[in-house]
Coordinates of C-alpha atoms (C1' of nucleotides) in Angstrom, one line a residue:
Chain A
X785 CA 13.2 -6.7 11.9
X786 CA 11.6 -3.2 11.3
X787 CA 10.0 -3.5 14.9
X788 CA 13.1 -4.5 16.4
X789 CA 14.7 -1.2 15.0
X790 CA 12.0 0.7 16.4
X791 CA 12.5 -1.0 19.8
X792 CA 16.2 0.5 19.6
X793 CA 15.4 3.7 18.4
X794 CA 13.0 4.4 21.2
X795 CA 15.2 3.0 23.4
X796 CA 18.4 5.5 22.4
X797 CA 15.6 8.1 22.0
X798 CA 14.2 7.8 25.7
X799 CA 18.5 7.5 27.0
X800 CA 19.2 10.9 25.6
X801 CA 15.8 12.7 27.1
X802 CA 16.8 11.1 30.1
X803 CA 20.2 13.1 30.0
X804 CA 18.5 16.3 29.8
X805 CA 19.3 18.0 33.2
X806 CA 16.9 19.4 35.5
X807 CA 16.0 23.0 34.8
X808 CA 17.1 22.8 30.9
X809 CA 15.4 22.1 27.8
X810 CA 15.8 20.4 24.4
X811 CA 14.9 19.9 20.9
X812 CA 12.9 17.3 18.9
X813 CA 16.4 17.4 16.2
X814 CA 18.9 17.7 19.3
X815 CA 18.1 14.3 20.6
X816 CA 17.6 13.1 16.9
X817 CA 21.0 14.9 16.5
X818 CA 22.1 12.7 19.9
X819 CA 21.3 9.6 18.4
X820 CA 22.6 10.0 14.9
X821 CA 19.7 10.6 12.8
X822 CA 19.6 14.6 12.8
X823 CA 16.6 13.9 9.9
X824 CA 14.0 11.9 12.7
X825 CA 13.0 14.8 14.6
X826 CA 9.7 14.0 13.8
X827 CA 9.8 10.5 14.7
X828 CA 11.1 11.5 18.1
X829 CA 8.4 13.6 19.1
X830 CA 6.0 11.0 18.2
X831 CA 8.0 8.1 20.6
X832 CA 8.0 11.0 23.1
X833 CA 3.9 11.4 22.7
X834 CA 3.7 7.6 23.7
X835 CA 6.6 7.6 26.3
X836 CA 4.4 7.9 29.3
X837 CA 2.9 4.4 28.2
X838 CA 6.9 3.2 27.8
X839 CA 7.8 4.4 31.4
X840 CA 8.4 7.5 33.0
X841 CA 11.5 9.8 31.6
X842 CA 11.6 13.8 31.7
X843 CA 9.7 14.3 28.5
X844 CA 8.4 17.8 29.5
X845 CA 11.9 19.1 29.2
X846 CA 11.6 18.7 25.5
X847 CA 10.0 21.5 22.9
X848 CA 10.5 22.4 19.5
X849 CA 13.3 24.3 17.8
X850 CA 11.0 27.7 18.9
X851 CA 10.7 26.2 22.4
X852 CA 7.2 26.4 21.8
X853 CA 5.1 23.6 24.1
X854 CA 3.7 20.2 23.4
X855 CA 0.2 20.3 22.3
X856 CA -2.3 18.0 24.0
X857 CA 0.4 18.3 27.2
X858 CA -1.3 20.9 29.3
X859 CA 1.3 19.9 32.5
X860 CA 4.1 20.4 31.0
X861 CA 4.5 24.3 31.6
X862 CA 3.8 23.7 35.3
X863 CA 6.5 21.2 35.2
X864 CA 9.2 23.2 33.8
X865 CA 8.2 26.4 35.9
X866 CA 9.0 24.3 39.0
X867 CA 12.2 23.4 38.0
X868 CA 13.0 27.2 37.1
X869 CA 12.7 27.3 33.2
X870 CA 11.1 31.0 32.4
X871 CA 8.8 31.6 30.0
X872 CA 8.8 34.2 27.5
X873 CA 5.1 33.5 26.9
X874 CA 2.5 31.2 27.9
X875 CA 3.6 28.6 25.1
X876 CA 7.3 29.4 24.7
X877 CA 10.1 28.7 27.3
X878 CA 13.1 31.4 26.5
X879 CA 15.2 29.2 24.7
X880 CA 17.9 31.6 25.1
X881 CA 18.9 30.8 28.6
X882 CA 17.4 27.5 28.8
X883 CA 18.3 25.3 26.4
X884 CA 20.9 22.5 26.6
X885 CA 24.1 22.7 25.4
X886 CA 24.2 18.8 25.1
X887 CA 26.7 18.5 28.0
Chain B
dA1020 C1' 3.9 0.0 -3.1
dC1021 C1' 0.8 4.4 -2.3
dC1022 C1' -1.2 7.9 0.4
dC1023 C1' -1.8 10.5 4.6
dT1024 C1' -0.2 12.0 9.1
dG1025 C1' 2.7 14.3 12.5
dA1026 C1' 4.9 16.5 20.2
dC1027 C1' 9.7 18.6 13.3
dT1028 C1' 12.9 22.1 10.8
dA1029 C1' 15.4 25.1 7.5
dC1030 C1' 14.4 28.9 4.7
dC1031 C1' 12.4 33.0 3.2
dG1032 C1' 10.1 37.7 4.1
Chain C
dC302 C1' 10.8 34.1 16.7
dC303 C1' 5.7 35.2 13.5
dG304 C1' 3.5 33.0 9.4
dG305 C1' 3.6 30.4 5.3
dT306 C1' 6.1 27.0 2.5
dA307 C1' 8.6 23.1 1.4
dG308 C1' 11.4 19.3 2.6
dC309 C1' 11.8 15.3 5.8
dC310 C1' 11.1 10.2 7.1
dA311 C1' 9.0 6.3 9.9
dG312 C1' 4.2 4.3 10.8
dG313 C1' -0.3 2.8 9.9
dG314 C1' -4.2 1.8 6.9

DNA sequence: ACCCTGACTACCG
DNA sequence: CCGGTAGCCAGGG
């Protein structure tokens, strides 16, 4: 039963990422806020680290609460820079203007 | 059940 | 939004 809840949370997990528009970013505790479990942020970034293996969805367009990068996902600033995010640095997008206001 | 780990976060300072 | 600290909780061994 515990792997069929994990089935459903990756699913629900991998819906909202998928709703992230083009050119915007979110958080790790947005989508865990999206799905009702505001205190899995952590467990979302780890579904996202396997979600390439799961299919393919927009993970690059989520960061962390900083909008500091992924580690070990050296494309994903490439990836965001052609879909117009800025950065303020080379590991943080400018959160300011970019992130998703869950609309 | 216990311990460790992590693509996290809120809270100082 | 830097750095350190302390909660957090599902997974895997």
């Amino acid at each position: 039963m515990a792997a069929v809840m994990t089935e459903r949370l990756i699913y629900e997990i991998l819906s909202a990422v998928e709703e992230i528009p083009e050119g915007r970013v979110a958080t790790y505790g947005q989508i865990a806020r999206l799905i009702g479990r505001d205190k899995n942020a952590r467990l979302v970034g780890k579904v996202l680290s396997r979600a390439e293996y799961y299919g393919k969805y927009p993970c690059h367009r989520v960061v962390n609460h900083a909008g500091r990068l992924a580690p070990h996902f050296p494309e994903q600033r490439h990836l965001l820079e052609d879909e117009g995010v800025k950065f303020r640095d080379e590991t943080h997008v400018d959160m300011k203007k970019y992130q998703w206001d869950g609309t």
